GROMACS .gro file of C-alpha atoms in nm:
model
  307
    1MET     CA    1  19.147   4.967  13.667
    2ALA     CA    2  19.510   4.863  13.693
    3ALA     CA    3  19.453   4.590  13.435
    4THR     CA    4  19.295   4.838  13.196
    5LEU     CA    5  19.588   5.080  13.222
    6GLY     CA    6  19.826   4.794  13.168
    7ARG     CA    7  19.655   4.692  12.845
    8ILE     CA    8  19.660   5.053  12.720
    9CYS     CA    9  20.028   5.092  12.791
   10GLY     CA   10  20.096   4.755  12.635
   11SER     CA   11  19.923   4.858  12.314
   12LYS     CA   12  20.146   5.170  12.296
   13LEU     CA   13  19.844   5.405  12.274
   14LEU     CA   14  20.003   5.638  12.524
   15LYS     CA   15  20.348   5.627  12.373
   16SER     CA   16  20.488   5.980  12.346
   17VAL     CA   17  20.644   6.113  12.027
   18PRO     CA   18  20.995   6.256  12.072
   19ALA     CA   19  21.012   6.630  12.013
   20PHE     CA   20  21.223   6.783  11.738
   21ASN     CA   21  21.567   6.876  11.854
   22LEU     CA   22  21.740   7.198  11.753
   23GLN     CA   23  21.932   7.041  11.467
   24GLN     CA   24  21.613   6.893  11.314
   25ALA     CA   25  21.433   7.229  11.345
   26ASN     CA   26  21.718   7.407  11.170
   27GLY     CA   27  21.702   7.148  10.896
   28LEU     CA   28  21.345   7.255  10.815
   29SER     CA   29  21.448   7.614  10.742
   30THR     CA   30  21.513   7.709  10.382
   31ALA     CA   31  21.716   8.017  10.470
   32LYS     CA   32  22.024   7.803  10.525
   33THR     CA   33  22.011   7.688  10.164
   34TRP     CA   34  22.017   8.043  10.021
   35THR     CA   35  22.336   8.155   9.860
   36ASN     CA   36  22.495   8.492   9.937
   37GLY     CA   37  22.387   8.620   9.597
   38GLN     CA   38  22.021   8.532   9.665
   39LYS     CA   39  22.031   8.698  10.006
   40LYS     CA   40  22.178   9.014   9.856
   41LEU     CA   41  21.912   9.014   9.581
   42VAL     CA   42  21.626   8.986   9.833
   43ALA     CA   43  21.780   9.259  10.051
   44THR     CA   44  21.821   9.486   9.746
   45ILE     CA   45  21.460   9.434   9.635
   46GLY     CA   46  21.336   9.510   9.986
   47ALA     CA   47  21.546   9.825  10.009
   48LEU     CA   48  21.429   9.949   9.667
   49THR     CA   49  21.065   9.881   9.751
   50GLY     CA   50  21.093  10.070  10.078
   51GLY     CA   51  21.274  10.357   9.911
   52VAL     CA   52  21.017  10.393   9.634
   53GLY     CA   53  20.734  10.386   9.888
   54ALA     CA   54  20.903  10.652  10.100
   55LEU     CA   55  20.964  10.869   9.791
   56ILE     CA   56  20.599  10.849   9.680
   57TYR     CA   57  20.481  10.936  10.030
   58ALA     CA   58  20.721  11.230  10.052
   59LEU     CA   59  20.616  11.367   9.712
   60GLU     CA   60  20.248  11.339   9.798
   61GLN     CA   61  20.298  11.518  10.128
   62SER     CA   62  20.502  11.791   9.963
   63VAL     CA   63  20.226  11.854   9.709
   64GLU     CA   64  19.942  11.853   9.962
   65ALA     CA   65  20.131  12.062  10.219
   66SER     CA   66  20.279  12.315   9.980
   67GLY     CA   67  20.134  12.601  10.183
   68THR     CA   68  20.029  12.804   9.877
   69GLU     CA   69  19.655  12.743   9.918
   70VAL     CA   70  19.393  12.700  10.185
   71HIS     CA   71  19.253  12.349  10.215
   72PRO     CA   72  18.872  12.343  10.176
   73PRO     CA   73  18.667  12.257  10.485
   74LYS     CA   74  18.466  11.937  10.494
   75MET     CA   75  18.103  12.001  10.402
   76PRO     CA   76  17.804  11.793  10.523
   77TRP     CA   77  17.695  11.670  10.180
   78SER     CA   78  17.372  11.470  10.176
   79HIS     CA   79  17.535  11.203   9.956
   80SER     CA   80  17.844  11.148  10.172
   81GLY     CA   81  17.693  10.861  10.373
   82LEU     CA   82  17.772  10.497  10.309
   83ILE     CA   83  17.431  10.432  10.151
   84SER     CA   84  17.322  10.792  10.081
   85ALA     CA   85  17.216  10.876   9.726
   86LEU     CA   86  17.267  11.199   9.538
   87ASP     CA   87  17.005  11.473   9.569
   88HIS     CA   88  16.867  11.457   9.216
   89SER     CA   89  16.677  11.784   9.253
   90SER     CA   90  17.009  11.948   9.332
   91VAL     CA   91  17.171  11.770   9.037
   92ARG     CA   92  16.902  11.911   8.807
   93ARG     CA   93  16.952  12.262   8.944
   94GLY     CA   94  17.327  12.217   8.905
   95TYR     CA   95  17.274  12.136   8.538
   96GLU     CA   96  17.090  12.468   8.505
   97VAL     CA   97  17.387  12.648   8.662
   98TYR     CA   98  17.629  12.475   8.428
   99LYS     CA   99  17.414  12.544   8.122
  100GLN     CA  100  17.358  12.913   8.195
  101VAL     CA  101  17.689  13.006   8.359
  102CYS     CA  102  17.971  12.751   8.332
  103SER     CA  103  17.917  12.633   7.974
  104ALA     CA  104  18.026  12.973   7.843
  105CYS     CA  105  18.389  12.878   7.915
  106HIS     CA  106  18.406  12.513   8.022
  107SER     CA  107  18.337  12.206   7.812
  108MET     CA  108  18.191  11.875   7.925
  109LYS     CA  109  18.279  11.654   7.631
  110TYR     CA  110  18.234  11.318   7.806
  111ILE     CA  111  17.870  11.370   7.903
  112ALA     CA  112  17.591  11.308   7.650
  113TYR     CA  113  17.233  11.424   7.670
  114ARG     CA  114  17.118  11.064   7.702
  115ASN     CA  115  17.297  11.051   8.038
  116LEU     CA  116  17.042  11.299   8.174
  117VAL     CA  117  16.750  11.061   8.115
  118GLY     CA  118  16.623  10.915   8.440
  119VAL     CA  119  16.865  11.123   8.647
  120THR     CA  120  16.772  11.488   8.606
  121HIS     CA  121  16.529  11.489   8.313
  122THR     CA  122  16.268  11.274   8.149
  123GLU     CA  123  16.337  11.146   7.800
  124ALA     CA  124  16.122  11.418   7.644
  125GLU     CA  125  16.296  11.689   7.845
  126ALA     CA  126  16.640  11.555   7.754
  127LYS     CA  127  16.543  11.550   7.384
  128ALA     CA  128  16.429  11.910   7.412
  129GLU     CA  129  16.762  12.005   7.572
  130ALA     CA  130  16.953  11.830   7.294
  131GLU     CA  131  16.749  11.995   7.020
  132GLY     CA  132  16.848  12.332   7.163
  133ILE     CA  133  17.197  12.299   7.014
  134MET     CA  134  17.317  12.276   6.655
  135VAL     CA  135  17.562  12.000   6.567
  136ARG     CA  136  17.796  11.994   6.269
  137ASP     CA  137  17.733  11.668   6.087
  138GLY     CA  138  17.800  11.504   5.754
  139PRO     CA  139  17.904  11.455   5.492
  140ASP     CA  140  17.572  11.397   5.316
  141ASP     CA  141  17.519  11.222   4.983
  142ALA     CA  142  17.666  11.522   4.803
  143GLY     CA  143  17.973  11.530   5.027
  144ASN     CA  144  17.870  11.845   5.211
  145TYR     CA  145  17.867  11.908   5.586
  146TYR     CA  146  17.556  12.052   5.743
  147ASP     CA  147  17.416  12.168   6.077
  148ARG     CA  148  17.136  11.972   6.243
  149PRO     CA  149  16.953  11.988   6.577
  150GLY     CA  150  17.110  11.783   6.851
  151LYS     CA  151  17.004  11.430   6.947
  152LEU     CA  152  17.020  11.233   7.270
  153SER     CA  153  17.337  11.062   7.150
  154ASP     CA  154  17.520  11.395   7.110
  155TYR     CA  155  17.763  11.515   7.375
  156PHE     CA  156  17.755  11.855   7.540
  157PRO     CA  157  17.902  12.111   7.298
  158SER     CA  158  18.234  12.284   7.361
  159PRO     CA  159  18.231  12.664   7.377
  160TYR     CA  160  18.550  12.684   7.170
  161PRO     CA  161  18.652  12.509   6.847
  162ASN     CA  162  19.000  12.420   6.981
  163GLU     CA  163  19.241  12.476   7.269
  164GLU     CA  164  19.417  12.768   7.103
  165ALA     CA  165  19.089  12.958   7.068
  166ALA     CA  166  19.008  12.886   7.433
  167ARG     CA  167  19.344  13.023   7.549
  168ALA     CA  168  19.312  13.330   7.330
  169ALA     CA  169  18.975  13.412   7.485
  170ASN     CA  170  19.098  13.367   7.842
  171ASN     CA  171  19.431  13.553   7.856
  172GLY     CA  172  19.631  13.237   7.787
  173ALA     CA  173  19.455  13.022   8.048
  174TYR     CA  174  19.286  12.705   7.930
  175PRO     CA  175  18.951  12.635   8.101
  176PRO     CA  176  18.957  12.266   8.203
  177ASP     CA  177  18.690  12.020   8.098
  178LEU     CA  178  18.444  11.968   8.385
  179SER     CA  179  18.333  11.611   8.312
  180TYR     CA  180  18.554  11.456   8.583
  181ILE     CA  181  18.674  11.767   8.764
  182VAL     CA  182  18.550  11.653   9.106
  183SER     CA  183  18.752  11.332   9.087
  184ALA     CA  184  19.051  11.517   8.944
  185ARG     CA  185  19.083  11.771   9.227
  186HIS     CA  186  19.198  11.705   9.583
  187GLY     CA  187  18.900  11.772   9.807
  188GLY     CA  188  18.638  11.681   9.546
  189GLU     CA  189  18.312  11.872   9.574
  190ASP     CA  190  18.440  12.052   9.886
  191TYR     CA  191  18.710  12.211   9.671
  192ILE     CA  192  18.461  12.311   9.398
  193PHE     CA  193  18.224  12.472   9.649
  194SER     CA  194  18.503  12.656   9.833
  195LEU     CA  195  18.660  12.776   9.508
  196LEU     CA  196  18.334  12.917   9.371
  197THR     CA  197  18.253  13.100   9.695
  198GLY     CA  198  18.609  13.191   9.799
  199TYR     CA  199  18.688  13.507   9.604
  200PHE     CA  200  18.835  13.790   9.814
  201ASP     CA  201  19.034  14.107   9.766
  202ALA     CA  202  19.404  14.034   9.743
  203PRO     CA  203  19.581  14.090  10.076
  204ALA     CA  204  19.874  14.325  10.116
  205GLY     CA  205  20.188  14.197   9.949
  206VAL     CA  206  20.010  13.982   9.691
  207VAL     CA  207  20.060  14.114   9.339
  208LEU     CA  208  19.818  13.998   9.070
  209ARG     CA  209  19.874  14.038   8.699
  210GLU     CA  210  19.612  14.177   8.467
  211GLY     CA  211  19.323  13.935   8.429
  212GLN     CA  212  19.396  13.750   8.755
  213TYR     CA  213  19.186  13.731   9.070
  214PHE     CA  214  19.265  13.625   9.425
  215ASN     CA  215  19.121  13.300   9.555
  216PRO     CA  216  19.298  13.135   9.852
  217TYR     CA  217  19.165  12.790   9.760
  218PHE     CA  218  19.339  12.795   9.422
  219PRO     CA  219  19.707  12.687   9.420
  220GLY     CA  220  19.914  13.003   9.429
  221GLY     CA  221  19.610  13.219   9.505
  222ALA     CA  222  19.603  13.380   9.158
  223ILE     CA  223  19.328  13.245   8.934
  224SER     CA  224  19.235  13.358   8.584
  225MET     CA  225  18.865  13.276   8.626
  226ALA     CA  226  18.665  13.569   8.755
  227GLN     CA  227  18.390  13.522   9.012
  228VAL     CA  228  18.087  13.396   8.822
  229LEU     CA  229  17.835  13.312   9.094
  230TYR     CA  230  17.637  13.589   9.261
  231ASN     CA  231  17.303  13.603   9.432
  232GLU     CA  232  17.019  13.572   9.180
  233VAL     CA  233  17.258  13.544   8.883
  234ILE     CA  234  17.009  13.293   8.740
  235GLU     CA  235  16.653  13.191   8.823
  236TYR     CA  236  16.577  12.829   8.907
  237GLN     CA  237  16.283  12.664   8.733
  238ASP     CA  238  16.159  12.512   9.060
  239GLY     CA  239  16.162  12.846   9.242
  240THR     CA  240  16.452  12.769   9.477
  241PRO     CA  241  16.619  13.093   9.598
  242ALA     CA  242  16.932  13.128   9.385
  243THR     CA  243  17.179  13.247   9.647
  244GLN     CA  244  17.550  13.221   9.580
  245SER     CA  245  17.597  12.932   9.822
  246GLN     CA  246  17.294  12.750   9.678
  247LEU     CA  247  17.428  12.789   9.324
  248ALA     CA  248  17.772  12.661   9.427
  249LYS     CA  249  17.624  12.369   9.619
  250ASP     CA  250  17.403  12.262   9.328
  251VAL     CA  251  17.671  12.283   9.060
  252ALA     CA  252  17.916  12.095   9.286
  253THR     CA  253  17.657  11.819   9.329
  254PHE     CA  254  17.602  11.811   8.953
  255LEU     CA  255  17.976  11.780   8.890
  256LYS     CA  256  17.992  11.503   9.150
  257TRP     CA  257  17.737  11.311   8.944
  258THR     CA  258  17.920  11.372   8.614
  259SER     CA  259  18.242  11.245   8.773
  260GLU     CA  260  18.071  10.936   8.916
  261PRO     CA  261  17.755  10.855   8.715
  262GLU     CA  262  17.748  10.513   8.887
  263HIS     CA  263  17.738  10.670   9.235
  264ASP     CA  264  17.383  10.567   9.325
  265VAL     CA  265  17.408  10.226   9.156
  266ARG     CA  266  17.726  10.150   9.350
  267LYS     CA  267  17.559  10.227   9.682
  268GLN     CA  268  17.254  10.020   9.586
  269MET     CA  269  17.492   9.731   9.523
  270ILE     CA  270  17.637   9.778   9.872
  271ILE     CA  271  17.291   9.732  10.022
  272LYS     CA  272  17.228   9.422   9.811
  273VAL     CA  273  17.568   9.269   9.888
  274VAL     CA  274  17.531   9.326  10.262
  275GLY     CA  275  17.182   9.177  10.260
  276ILE     CA  276  17.280   8.872  10.056
  277MET     CA  277  17.598   8.809  10.254
  278THR     CA  278  17.407   8.833  10.582
  279PHE     CA  279  17.154   8.578  10.457
  280LEU     CA  280  17.427   8.345  10.329
  281ALA     CA  281  17.619   8.373  10.655
  282ALA     CA  282  17.308   8.276  10.854
  283ILE     CA  283  17.237   7.982  10.623
  284THR     CA  284  17.601   7.870  10.639
  285TYR     CA  285  17.602   7.881  11.019
  286TYR     CA  286  17.276   7.685  11.033
  287ILE     CA  287  17.403   7.415  10.794
  288LYS     CA  288  17.730   7.392  10.984
  289ARG     CA  289  17.545   7.342  11.311
  290HIS     CA  290  17.309   7.092  11.149
  291LYS     CA  291  17.584   6.884  10.989
  292TRP     CA  292  17.833   6.891  11.274
  293SER     CA  293  17.597   6.871  11.570
  294ALA     CA  294  17.605   6.489  11.566
  295MET     CA  295  17.984   6.486  11.543
  296LYS     CA  296  18.047   6.747  11.810
  297SER     CA  297  17.790   6.610  12.058
  298ARG     CA  298  17.879   6.241  12.028
  299LYS     CA  299  18.033   6.059  12.318
  300ILE     CA  300  18.312   5.809  12.255
  301PHE     CA  301  18.369   5.513  12.485
  302PHE     CA  302  18.672   5.289  12.491
  303VAL     CA  303  18.560   4.929  12.519
  304PRO     CA  304  18.858   4.698  12.571
  305LYS     CA  305  18.859   4.361  12.416
  306LYS     CA  306  18.783   4.076  12.645
  307ASP     CA  307  19.044   3.806  12.679
   0.00000   0.00000   0.00000
């Protein structure tokens, strides 16, 4: 045993490596090589970045906590889960609400009738819906414009020819386009539902101008849109009781779909990605164990040379 240790020490296998001293460690740092101008530049960039971030945060908080409106409560939507799809029956009913109630004032210029196919309607039903409108088209061979029945490629018609006509018909207020309204409003479909069902008599001290109505969920409380949803204001084709809350829930779900037409596809992709990644992780772990098992389980012996 003593002879073996002597040979190991003689071959310098156990020779220790001297540790870095403080001067060598300082020599590895690059901060010492920075000039005063570079240090000031980095400090200035850091201060500006922090200041801009603080300003954005403060502005966002000031807008959200303005105190002029009531924040909508969180609703238990059936599509709010990680892999939960939209209720397509509700989306179809919501289209009926939009068509019979909302389309009188609000446009939806980014949604075409072909988008309904496979979501709320069959192709034949979507064609029938499109043919129910007249579209200005042309010019023809004689250079004249003409009206024709709608096609699947046509977009939902606007109730007004231009913005000025829309404002004139609504006491100066411009009804917003509803194509992406859920994504454009803080609270999403919760805000839409609360707004449509949140009309009340103005409390004492709140003065409304002519043509305004009180809704605590609208910023400022004074809204130019009158209450449009009442019990049995329309009749659903599938026989669902058309209560006010049911109407608001269905049209909010429909507007959620128009704002995110890829909603269901995105959640299907989540399921596929999780499944594939789980399979690949298992295969990777198995291959790693298979390839490295011989290396990690081997036993190394030191056999000294014989004199």
